GROMACS .gro file of C-alpha atoms in nm:
model
  424
    1MET     CA    1  -8.277  -1.932  -0.119
    2ILE     CA    2  -8.124  -1.679  -0.359
    3ASN     CA    3  -8.093  -1.318  -0.255
    4SER     CA    4  -8.248  -1.011  -0.417
    5SER     CA    5  -7.993  -0.982  -0.694
    6ASN     CA    6  -8.167  -1.272  -0.863
    7SER     CA    7  -8.434  -1.146  -1.104
    8GLU     CA    8  -8.676  -1.423  -1.009
    9LEU     CA    9  -8.729  -1.273  -0.664
   10THR     CA   10  -8.783  -0.910  -0.765
   11ASP     CA   11  -8.975  -0.702  -1.017
   12ASN     CA   12  -8.894  -0.371  -1.185
   13ASN     CA   13  -9.025  -0.172  -0.886
   14GLN     CA   14  -8.779  -0.353  -0.656
   15THR     CA   15  -9.062  -0.528  -0.470
   16SER     CA   16  -9.016  -0.883  -0.349
   17TYR     CA   17  -9.258  -1.151  -0.467
   18ILE     CA   18  -9.184  -1.357  -0.156
   19PHE     CA   19  -9.236  -1.067   0.086
   20PRO     CA   20  -9.475  -0.827  -0.101
   21ASN     CA   21  -9.484  -0.576   0.187
   22PHE     CA   22  -9.105  -0.541   0.192
   23SER     CA   23  -8.860  -0.390  -0.051
   24THR     CA   24  -8.572  -0.587  -0.193
   25ASN     CA   25  -8.328  -0.429   0.051
   26ASP     CA   26  -8.552  -0.527   0.343
   27VAL     CA   27  -8.563  -0.888   0.222
   28LEU     CA   28  -8.188  -0.892   0.185
   29ARG     CA   29  -8.149  -0.750   0.535
   30ILE     CA   30  -8.381  -1.017   0.679
   31GLN     CA   31  -8.188  -1.291   0.502
   32LEU     CA   32  -7.854  -1.156   0.623
   33ASP     CA   33  -7.980  -1.126   0.982
   34SER     CA   34  -8.114  -1.482   0.982
   35LEU     CA   35  -7.787  -1.610   0.835
   36ARG     CA   36  -7.591  -1.418   1.099
   37GLN     CA   37  -7.801  -1.567   1.381
   38PHE     CA   38  -7.762  -1.912   1.229
   39ARG     CA   39  -7.382  -1.871   1.210
   40ILE     CA   40  -7.365  -1.748   1.571
   41ILE     CA   41  -7.564  -2.046   1.703
   42PHE     CA   42  -7.357  -2.297   1.509
   43ALA     CA   43  -7.032  -2.123   1.606
   44TRP     CA   44  -7.112  -2.164   1.977
   45ILE     CA   45  -7.215  -2.527   1.923
   46SER     CA   46  -6.892  -2.588   1.731
   47LEU     CA   47  -6.692  -2.424   2.011
   48VAL     CA   48  -6.836  -2.667   2.268
   49ILE     CA   49  -6.782  -2.966   2.038
   50VAL     CA   50  -6.422  -2.867   1.959
   51ILE     CA   51  -6.331  -2.819   2.328
   52ILE     CA   52  -6.480  -3.162   2.409
   53GLY     CA   53  -6.297  -3.306   2.107
   54LEU     CA   54  -5.962  -3.163   2.218
   55ILE     CA   55  -6.004  -3.317   2.565
   56GLY     CA   56  -6.132  -3.646   2.419
   57ASN     CA   57  -5.845  -3.682   2.172
   58PHE     CA   58  -5.592  -3.596   2.444
   59VAL     CA   59  -5.733  -3.857   2.682
   60SER     CA   60  -5.772  -4.117   2.405
   61PHE     CA   61  -5.409  -4.077   2.302
   62PHE     CA   62  -5.278  -4.158   2.650
   63ILE     CA   63  -5.514  -4.453   2.690
   64LEU     CA   64  -5.438  -4.603   2.347
   65THR     CA   65  -5.060  -4.569   2.401
   66SER     CA   66  -5.067  -4.733   2.746
   67PRO     CA   67  -4.885  -5.069   2.786
   68LYS     CA   68  -5.210  -5.266   2.809
   69MET     CA   69  -5.336  -5.127   2.478
   70ARG     CA   70  -5.027  -5.179   2.262
   71ILE     CA   71  -5.154  -5.349   1.948
   72SER     CA   72  -5.119  -5.245   1.585
   73THR     CA   73  -5.479  -5.119   1.562
   74ASN     CA   74  -5.426  -4.882   1.852
   75VAL     CA   75  -5.112  -4.740   1.688
   76PHE     CA   76  -5.333  -4.616   1.403
   77LEU     CA   77  -5.604  -4.494   1.642
   78SER     CA   78  -5.357  -4.303   1.862
   79SER     CA   79  -5.213  -4.138   1.550
   80LEU     CA   80  -5.569  -4.050   1.448
   81CYS     CA   81  -5.607  -3.879   1.787
   82VAL     CA   82  -5.291  -3.673   1.724
   83SER     CA   83  -5.403  -3.559   1.378
   84GLY     CA   84  -5.754  -3.485   1.507
   85PHE     CA   85  -5.619  -3.285   1.801
   86ILE     CA   86  -5.393  -3.065   1.583
   87ALA     CA   87  -5.666  -3.012   1.321
   88LEU     CA   88  -5.920  -2.915   1.591
   89PHE     CA   89  -5.673  -2.680   1.757
   90GLY     CA   90  -5.621  -2.503   1.424
   91LEU     CA   91  -5.995  -2.489   1.351
   92LEU     CA   92  -6.058  -2.345   1.697
   93PHE     CA   93  -5.869  -2.028   1.604
   94ASN     CA   94  -5.895  -2.026   1.227
   95SER     CA   95  -6.268  -2.089   1.204
   96ILE     CA   96  -6.464  -2.072   1.530
   97ILE     CA   97  -6.296  -1.788   1.721
   98TYR     CA   98  -6.259  -1.599   1.394
   99ASP     CA   99  -6.634  -1.638   1.321
  100LEU     CA  100  -6.738  -1.528   1.671
  101SER     CA  101  -6.503  -1.229   1.669
  102HIS     CA  102  -6.618  -1.128   1.322
  103LEU     CA  103  -6.991  -1.174   1.393
  104TYR     CA  104  -6.983  -0.986   1.725
  105GLY     CA  105  -6.738  -0.724   1.598
  106LEU     CA  106  -6.491  -0.791   1.881
  107PHE     CA  107  -6.111  -0.792   1.903
  108PRO     CA  108  -6.025  -0.626   1.569
  109ASN     CA  109  -5.651  -0.649   1.643
  110PHE     CA  110  -5.687  -1.022   1.707
  111LEU     CA  111  -5.867  -1.061   1.373
  112ILE     CA  112  -5.576  -0.893   1.196
  113ILE     CA  113  -5.338  -1.145   1.357
  114LEU     CA  114  -5.562  -1.430   1.236
  115TYR     CA  115  -5.564  -1.282   0.885
  116LYS     CA  116  -5.185  -1.274   0.885
  117LEU     CA  117  -5.157  -1.632   1.014
  118TYR     CA  118  -5.431  -1.776   0.791
  119PRO     CA  119  -5.200  -1.855   0.491
  120TYR     CA  120  -4.993  -2.075   0.727
  121ILE     CA  121  -5.260  -2.223   0.953
  122TYR     CA  122  -5.490  -2.325   0.665
  123PRO     CA  123  -5.244  -2.569   0.496
  124ILE     CA  124  -5.147  -2.718   0.835
  125ILE     CA  125  -5.514  -2.788   0.915
  126THR     CA  126  -5.565  -2.935   0.567
  127THR     CA  127  -5.258  -3.158   0.612
  128PHE     CA  128  -5.385  -3.312   0.935
  129GLN     CA  129  -5.739  -3.345   0.801
  130MET     CA  130  -5.593  -3.540   0.510
  131ALA     CA  131  -5.389  -3.749   0.754
  132SER     CA  132  -5.709  -3.827   0.948
  133ILE     CA  133  -5.872  -3.956   0.629
  134LEU     CA  134  -5.573  -4.175   0.540
  135LEU     CA  135  -5.539  -4.310   0.896
  136THR     CA  136  -5.910  -4.399   0.904
  137VAL     CA  137  -5.853  -4.603   0.587
  138CYS     CA  138  -5.541  -4.764   0.738
  139VAL     CA  139  -5.713  -4.872   1.057
  140SER     CA  140  -6.001  -5.024   0.860
  141VAL     CA  141  -5.768  -5.209   0.621
  142ASN     CA  142  -5.558  -5.329   0.916
  143GLN     CA  143  -5.861  -5.487   1.084
  144PHE     CA  144  -5.972  -5.636   0.751
  145LEU     CA  145  -5.632  -5.805   0.706
  146TYR     CA  146  -5.631  -5.913   1.072
  147ILE     CA  147  -5.956  -6.107   1.023
  148TYR     CA  148  -5.906  -6.220   0.663
  149PHE     CA  149  -5.559  -6.366   0.730
  150SER     CA  150  -5.630  -6.482   1.086
  151LYS     CA  151  -5.509  -6.838   1.016
  152LEU     CA  152  -5.182  -6.720   0.867
  153ARG     CA  153  -5.142  -6.477   1.154
  154SER     CA  154  -5.181  -6.755   1.412
  155GLN     CA  155  -4.898  -6.947   1.243
  156SER     CA  156  -4.677  -6.638   1.217
  157LYS     CA  157  -4.401  -6.585   1.472
  158GLN     CA  158  -4.430  -6.208   1.450
  159SER     CA  159  -4.468  -6.049   1.794
  160LYS     CA  160  -4.700  -5.765   1.890
  161LYS     CA  161  -4.397  -5.539   1.919
  162GLN     CA  162  -4.300  -5.607   1.557
  163GLU     CA  163  -4.660  -5.548   1.442
  164CYS     CA  164  -4.668  -5.215   1.626
  165GLN     CA  165  -4.335  -5.112   1.471
  166ARG     CA  166  -4.467  -5.192   1.124
  167ALA     CA  167  -4.787  -4.996   1.196
  168PHE     CA  168  -4.580  -4.700   1.318
  169LYS     CA  169  -4.384  -4.698   0.990
  170ILE     CA  170  -4.713  -4.693   0.795
  171VAL     CA  171  -4.834  -4.400   1.008
  172ILE     CA  172  -4.517  -4.202   0.927
  173LEU     CA  173  -4.570  -4.281   0.558
  174MET     CA  174  -4.930  -4.152   0.576
  175PHE     CA  175  -4.816  -3.825   0.734
  176LEU     CA  176  -4.549  -3.783   0.465
  177ILE     CA  177  -4.810  -3.841   0.191
  178SER     CA  178  -5.037  -3.581   0.356
  179ILE     CA  179  -4.754  -3.326   0.370
  180LEU     CA  180  -4.666  -3.379   0.003
  181TYR     CA  181  -5.030  -3.369  -0.101
  182CYS     CA  182  -5.091  -3.035   0.076
  183ILE     CA  183  -4.794  -2.848  -0.077
  184PRO     CA  184  -5.025  -2.660  -0.325
  185TYR     CA  185  -5.234  -2.533  -0.032
  186TRP     CA  186  -4.936  -2.332   0.092
  187LEU     CA  187  -4.961  -2.135  -0.234
  188LYS     CA  188  -5.334  -2.054  -0.215
  189PHE     CA  189  -5.348  -1.751   0.015
  190GLY     CA  190  -5.133  -1.450   0.093
  191TYR     CA  191  -5.145  -1.140   0.311
  192ASP     CA  192  -5.012  -0.788   0.271
  193ASP     CA  193  -5.100  -0.452   0.425
  194GLN     CA  194  -5.256  -0.316   0.107
  195ARG     CA  195  -5.485  -0.603   0.002
  196GLY     CA  196  -5.511  -0.786   0.333
  197LEU     CA  197  -5.592  -1.157   0.312
  198HIS     CA  198  -5.628  -1.255  -0.052
  199GLU     CA  199  -5.599  -1.543  -0.295
  200THR     CA  200  -5.274  -1.560  -0.487
  201GLU     CA  201  -5.261  -1.527  -0.864
  202LEU     CA  202  -5.161  -1.892  -0.891
  203SER     CA  203  -5.463  -2.012  -0.692
  204MET     CA  204  -5.699  -1.808  -0.915
  205ASN     CA  205  -5.566  -1.985  -1.222
  206GLN     CA  206  -5.829  -2.222  -1.367
  207TRP     CA  207  -5.576  -2.501  -1.427
  208PHE     CA  208  -5.457  -2.477  -1.066
  209LYS     CA  209  -5.815  -2.506  -0.942
  210LYS     CA  210  -5.888  -2.805  -1.166
  211ILE     CA  211  -5.569  -2.992  -1.075
  212VAL     CA  212  -5.584  -2.927  -0.698
  213HIS     CA  213  -5.958  -2.936  -0.631
  214LEU     CA  214  -6.080  -3.179  -0.897
  215TYR     CA  215  -5.804  -3.414  -1.014
  216MET     CA  216  -5.616  -3.436  -0.682
  217TYR     CA  217  -5.864  -3.373  -0.402
  218LEU     CA  218  -6.159  -3.580  -0.518
  219PRO     CA  219  -5.973  -3.906  -0.596
  220ILE     CA  220  -5.720  -3.896  -0.310
  221ALA     CA  221  -5.941  -3.752  -0.035
  222TYR     CA  222  -6.276  -3.910  -0.123
  223ILE     CA  223  -6.317  -4.154  -0.412
  224ILE     CA  224  -6.032  -4.395  -0.326
  225PRO     CA  225  -6.076  -4.380   0.056
  226PHE     CA  226  -6.455  -4.413   0.035
  227SER     CA  227  -6.427  -4.713  -0.200
  228ILE     CA  228  -6.177  -4.891   0.028
  229LEU     CA  229  -6.381  -4.817   0.340
  230ILE     CA  230  -6.704  -4.943   0.181
  231PHE     CA  231  -6.537  -5.269   0.074
  232THR     CA  232  -6.353  -5.340   0.401
  233ASN     CA  233  -6.645  -5.250   0.626
  234ALA     CA  234  -6.890  -5.451   0.417
  235TYR     CA  235  -6.660  -5.751   0.469
  236LEU     CA  236  -6.628  -5.683   0.845
  237ILE     CA  237  -7.005  -5.650   0.888
  238ALA     CA  238  -7.064  -5.969   0.687
  239THR     CA  239  -6.805  -6.154   0.899
  240ILE     CA  240  -6.961  -6.044   1.228
  241THR     CA  241  -7.310  -6.135   1.105
  242SER     CA  242  -7.203  -6.481   0.986
  243LYS     CA  243  -7.017  -6.550   1.313
  244LYS     CA  244  -7.322  -6.448   1.513
  245LYS     CA  245  -7.547  -6.681   1.310
  246ARG     CA  246  -7.293  -6.964   1.346
  247GLN     CA  247  -7.279  -6.914   1.723
  248GLN     CA  248  -7.657  -6.919   1.745
  249LYS     CA  249  -7.671  -7.246   1.547
  250LEU     CA  250  -7.397  -7.399   1.762
  251GLY     CA  251  -7.580  -7.285   2.074
  252ILE     CA  252  -7.903  -7.457   1.959
  253LYS     CA  253  -7.713  -7.777   1.871
  254GLU     CA  254  -7.526  -7.772   2.203
  255ASN     CA  255  -7.851  -7.732   2.397
  256ARG     CA  256  -8.005  -8.026   2.208
  257LYS     CA  257  -7.694  -8.236   2.273
  258VAL     CA  258  -7.692  -8.153   2.645
  259LYS     CA  259  -8.062  -8.238   2.668
  260LYS     CA  260  -8.005  -8.570   2.486
  261ASP     CA  261  -7.713  -8.658   2.713
  262SER     CA  262  -7.915  -8.577   3.024
  263ASP     CA  263  -8.200  -8.802   2.904
  264GLU     CA  264  -7.955  -9.085   2.838
  265ASP     CA  265  -7.795  -9.031   3.179
  266GLU     CA  266  -8.132  -9.073   3.349
  267ILE     CA  267  -8.189  -9.401   3.164
  268ASN     CA  268  -7.840  -9.525   3.246
  269GLU     CA  269  -7.884  -9.430   3.610
  270LEU     CA  270  -8.199  -9.636   3.626
  271ASN     CA  271  -8.010  -9.928   3.475
  272GLY     CA  272  -7.725  -9.878   3.724
  273ASP     CA  273  -7.467  -9.804   3.455
  274LYS     CA  274  -7.278  -9.535   3.646
  275ASN     CA  275  -6.952  -9.576   3.457
  276ASP     CA  276  -7.130  -9.514   3.130
  277LYS     CA  277  -7.288  -9.208   3.287
  278LEU     CA  278  -6.946  -9.068   3.373
  279ARG     CA  279  -6.814  -9.139   3.026
  280ARG     CA  280  -7.106  -8.965   2.859
  281ARG     CA  281  -7.057  -8.661   3.075
  282GLY     CA  282  -6.699  -8.645   2.961
  283ASP     CA  283  -6.561  -8.711   3.312
  284SER     CA  284  -6.236  -8.904   3.331
  285ILE     CA  285  -6.227  -9.236   3.515
  286LEU     CA  286  -5.930  -9.324   3.733
  287THR     CA  287  -5.860  -9.698   3.740
  288LEU     CA  288  -5.607  -9.896   3.941
  289SER     CA  289  -5.446 -10.203   3.790
  290LEU     CA  290  -5.198 -10.455   3.932
  291LYS     CA  291  -4.926 -10.560   3.692
  292ASN     CA  292  -4.759 -10.900   3.697
  293PRO     CA  293  -4.559 -10.950   4.019
  294ILE     CA  294  -4.180 -10.921   4.017
  295LYS     CA  295  -3.975 -11.159   4.227
  296SER     CA  296  -3.752 -10.975   4.471
  297ASN     CA  297  -3.575 -11.184   4.736
  298GLY     CA  298  -3.847 -11.441   4.707
  299ILE     CA  299  -4.124 -11.186   4.766
  300ASP     CA  300  -4.380 -11.091   4.507
  301VAL     CA  301  -4.368 -10.715   4.443
  302TYR     CA  302  -4.663 -10.570   4.259
  303LYS     CA  303  -4.644 -10.264   4.037
  304PHE     CA  304  -4.932 -10.026   4.077
  305SER     CA  305  -5.033  -9.831   3.772
  306PHE     CA  306  -5.289  -9.558   3.754
  307VAL     CA  307  -5.468  -9.522   3.424
  308LEU     CA  308  -5.662  -9.209   3.341
  309ASN     CA  309  -5.919  -9.288   3.078
  310ASN     CA  310  -5.922  -9.040   2.791
  311PRO     CA  311  -6.217  -8.809   2.840
  312ARG     CA  312  -6.438  -8.716   2.556
  313LYS     CA  313  -6.292  -8.418   2.368
  314SER     CA  314  -6.453  -8.091   2.469
  315THR     CA  315  -6.599  -7.874   2.203
  316ILE     CA  316  -6.556  -7.560   2.418
  317LYS     CA  317  -6.274  -7.331   2.318
  318PRO     CA  318  -6.002  -7.243   2.568
  319LYS     CA  319  -6.051  -6.924   2.766
  320LYS     CA  320  -5.763  -6.750   2.590
  321ILE     CA  321  -5.910  -6.815   2.244
  322LYS     CA  322  -6.251  -6.698   2.362
  323LYS     CA  323  -6.100  -6.384   2.508
  324GLU     CA  324  -5.908  -6.302   2.188
  325SER     CA  325  -6.218  -6.367   1.978
  326SER     CA  326  -6.435  -6.136   2.190
  327LEU     CA  327  -6.167  -5.865   2.187
  328SER     CA  328  -6.135  -5.889   1.809
  329LYS     CA  329  -6.513  -5.861   1.774
  330SER     CA  330  -6.535  -5.555   2.002
  331VAL     CA  331  -6.247  -5.384   1.818
  332THR     CA  332  -6.415  -5.457   1.484
  333ILE     CA  333  -6.749  -5.312   1.598
  334MET     CA  334  -6.571  -5.005   1.735
  335LEU     CA  335  -6.390  -4.948   1.405
  336ILE     CA  336  -6.712  -4.989   1.207
  337ALA     CA  337  -6.867  -4.719   1.429
  338VAL     CA  338  -6.569  -4.488   1.366
  339VAL     CA  339  -6.598  -4.540   0.990
  340PHE     CA  340  -6.975  -4.482   0.990
  341LEU     CA  341  -6.919  -4.156   1.177
  342PHE     CA  342  -6.660  -4.067   0.913
  343PHE     CA  343  -6.908  -4.136   0.630
  344ILE     CA  344  -7.192  -3.938   0.790
  345CYS     CA  345  -6.974  -3.634   0.855
  346GLN     CA  346  -6.759  -3.636   0.542
  347PHE     CA  347  -7.025  -3.705   0.279
  348PRO     CA  348  -7.185  -3.354   0.301
  349VAL     CA  349  -6.834  -3.206   0.276
  350LEU     CA  350  -6.782  -3.412  -0.040
  351ILE     CA  351  -7.104  -3.270  -0.189
  352LEU     CA  352  -6.995  -2.917  -0.100
  353HIS     CA  353  -6.658  -2.972  -0.263
  354LEU     CA  354  -6.821  -3.109  -0.578
  355ILE     CA  355  -7.037  -2.795  -0.598
  356ASN     CA  356  -6.732  -2.572  -0.552
  357SER     CA  357  -6.532  -2.765  -0.812
  358THR     CA  358  -6.804  -2.773  -1.079
  359ILE     CA  359  -7.077  -2.509  -1.043
  360CYS     CA  360  -6.885  -2.241  -0.853
  361SER     CA  361  -6.584  -2.260  -1.082
  362THR     CA  362  -6.802  -2.138  -1.372
  363ASN     CA  363  -7.068  -1.937  -1.183
  364ALA     CA  364  -6.876  -1.781  -0.895
  365LYS     CA  365  -7.117  -1.487  -0.862
  366GLN     CA  366  -7.421  -1.714  -0.827
  367CYS     CA  367  -7.248  -1.922  -0.559
  368ASN     CA  368  -7.144  -1.613  -0.362
  369GLU     CA  369  -7.503  -1.487  -0.367
  370SER     CA  370  -7.662  -1.821  -0.275
  371PHE     CA  371  -7.787  -1.819   0.085
  372LEU     CA  372  -7.868  -2.189   0.065
  373LEU     CA  373  -7.504  -2.268  -0.008
  374LYS     CA  374  -7.394  -2.049   0.284
  375TYR     CA  375  -7.623  -2.238   0.523
  376TYR     CA  376  -7.494  -2.567   0.385
  377LEU     CA  377  -7.134  -2.449   0.436
  378VAL     CA  378  -7.201  -2.375   0.806
  379ILE     CA  379  -7.357  -2.721   0.858
  380SER     CA  380  -7.066  -2.891   0.678
  381LYS     CA  381  -6.816  -2.717   0.906
  382LEU     CA  382  -7.007  -2.839   1.211
  383LEU     CA  383  -7.008  -3.198   1.081
  384LEU     CA  384  -6.634  -3.178   1.015
  385ASN     CA  385  -6.578  -3.071   1.378
  386ILE     CA  386  -6.798  -3.358   1.498
  387ASN     CA  387  -6.598  -3.608   1.292
  388LEU     CA  388  -6.268  -3.492   1.443
  389SER     CA  389  -6.413  -3.476   1.797
  390CYS     CA  390  -6.639  -3.776   1.852
  391ASN     CA  391  -6.406  -4.074   1.801
  392PHE     CA  392  -6.357  -4.077   2.180
  393VAL     CA  393  -6.731  -4.148   2.218
  394CYS     CA  394  -6.701  -4.448   1.982
  395TYR     CA  395  -6.408  -4.586   2.182
  396CYS     CA  396  -6.599  -4.556   2.510
  397LEU     CA  397  -6.922  -4.703   2.377
  398PHE     CA  398  -6.785  -5.003   2.186
  399SER     CA  399  -6.450  -5.096   2.347
  400LYS     CA  400  -6.471  -5.263   2.688
  401LYS     CA  401  -6.093  -5.269   2.725
  402PHE     CA  402  -6.075  -4.894   2.654
  403ARG     CA  403  -6.329  -4.832   2.931
  404THR     CA  404  -6.138  -5.057   3.170
  405VAL     CA  405  -5.805  -4.882   3.112
  406PHE     CA  406  -5.980  -4.544   3.133
  407LYS     CA  407  -6.114  -4.636   3.479
  408GLU     CA  408  -5.774  -4.763   3.591
  409ILE     CA  409  -5.608  -4.433   3.501
  410PHE     CA  410  -5.874  -4.179   3.594
  411SER     CA  411  -6.079  -4.341   3.872
  412SER     CA  412  -5.806  -4.348   4.136
  413GLN     CA  413  -5.817  -4.097   4.421
  414ASN     CA  414  -5.452  -4.009   4.370
  415PHE     CA  415  -5.471  -3.953   3.994
  416PHE     CA  416  -5.116  -3.836   3.922
  417LYS     CA  417  -4.957  -4.115   4.124
  418SER     CA  418  -5.164  -4.384   3.952
  419PHE     CA  419  -5.107  -4.220   3.611
  420PHE     CA  420  -4.726  -4.224   3.632
  421CYS     CA  421  -4.719  -4.572   3.791
  422PHE     CA  422  -4.939  -4.698   3.508
  423TYR     CA  423  -4.696  -4.575   3.242
  424ASN     CA  424  -4.378  -4.680   3.428
   0.00000   0.00000   0.00000
């Protein structure tokens, strides 16, 4: 909805077509009040989500860095927890507490402090948000390579420790890229006693806006990451689906084979062929044979030899292989859930950024007066908080090992003793 400054909503007598019994000022007041109530409700919801997210990221970090969880995938996920925690902590003050204080008209001195700190907090938040995007891509690509090159990986002599060290180096590289990428954001805002919080002259330059918001932000933060995530997750979903179908087919064949063997065993039992029955069941047969006697002091000495007939080769995988396969599947499903959450929450932010980069760059007045865009901005902020907060829920829902380690650390009566023993 567009406010009363738009000529489509008002006539020459300043009477609203939408609300004919109200003047334009009354309509504007109603719209502002409804927007204020909407912002208050969403600010309180965001506050609850951010507090839960801070606790969830803190707990997830300690679980994912525990000795039992040390694999390369968890190095990326634990780093994602760190970046999410710092970004949420910044948003808690820079966005949520600021909104509540501003809307309720409380703590004016605290608001002045936030204004002064905003030019420094804003680029830090942006840096760790960018790091979260890059780490989400890294963890998805890592799992894609893990499955795609599984045969080569089984032949490789590289230990888990070496894989974790390599993953840690990639994480450091992602943070460095995020820091370099966000250098222009340190130049966007300034504060002084005369003008207060304001945009710098450089940030108001059209070329600066095009380079930073259009040519840098869209490809690096959205187009390239979204393309990689779509490709890798499509492959992971296809792999899981094909494996499930293959297992179902093998299960049907195995049931038919077992039924056929049992029918043949009944026939053989009737015929008295018990040895054949044992062979068909895959049981080994122990036989005793007497070799040719050896003369020793005129006495025949017989050599006893025990022969274990080769059993039929089992088609069942070893327990270790089964365990690794199930763990890989659960990790893959968990990562797909994390990426889907990322898509759902980040896509509206992408649309908002496209609007700001295209329409609002040429029609700034229309964007500032658009109530619809203001509502959309509030919803986008909430989704961004959800994305940074709810990875813990995905870990708990889809990772059995994560739940097990969580119970081991937090279910003990003497929590601190079990916690420090677990890490030592």
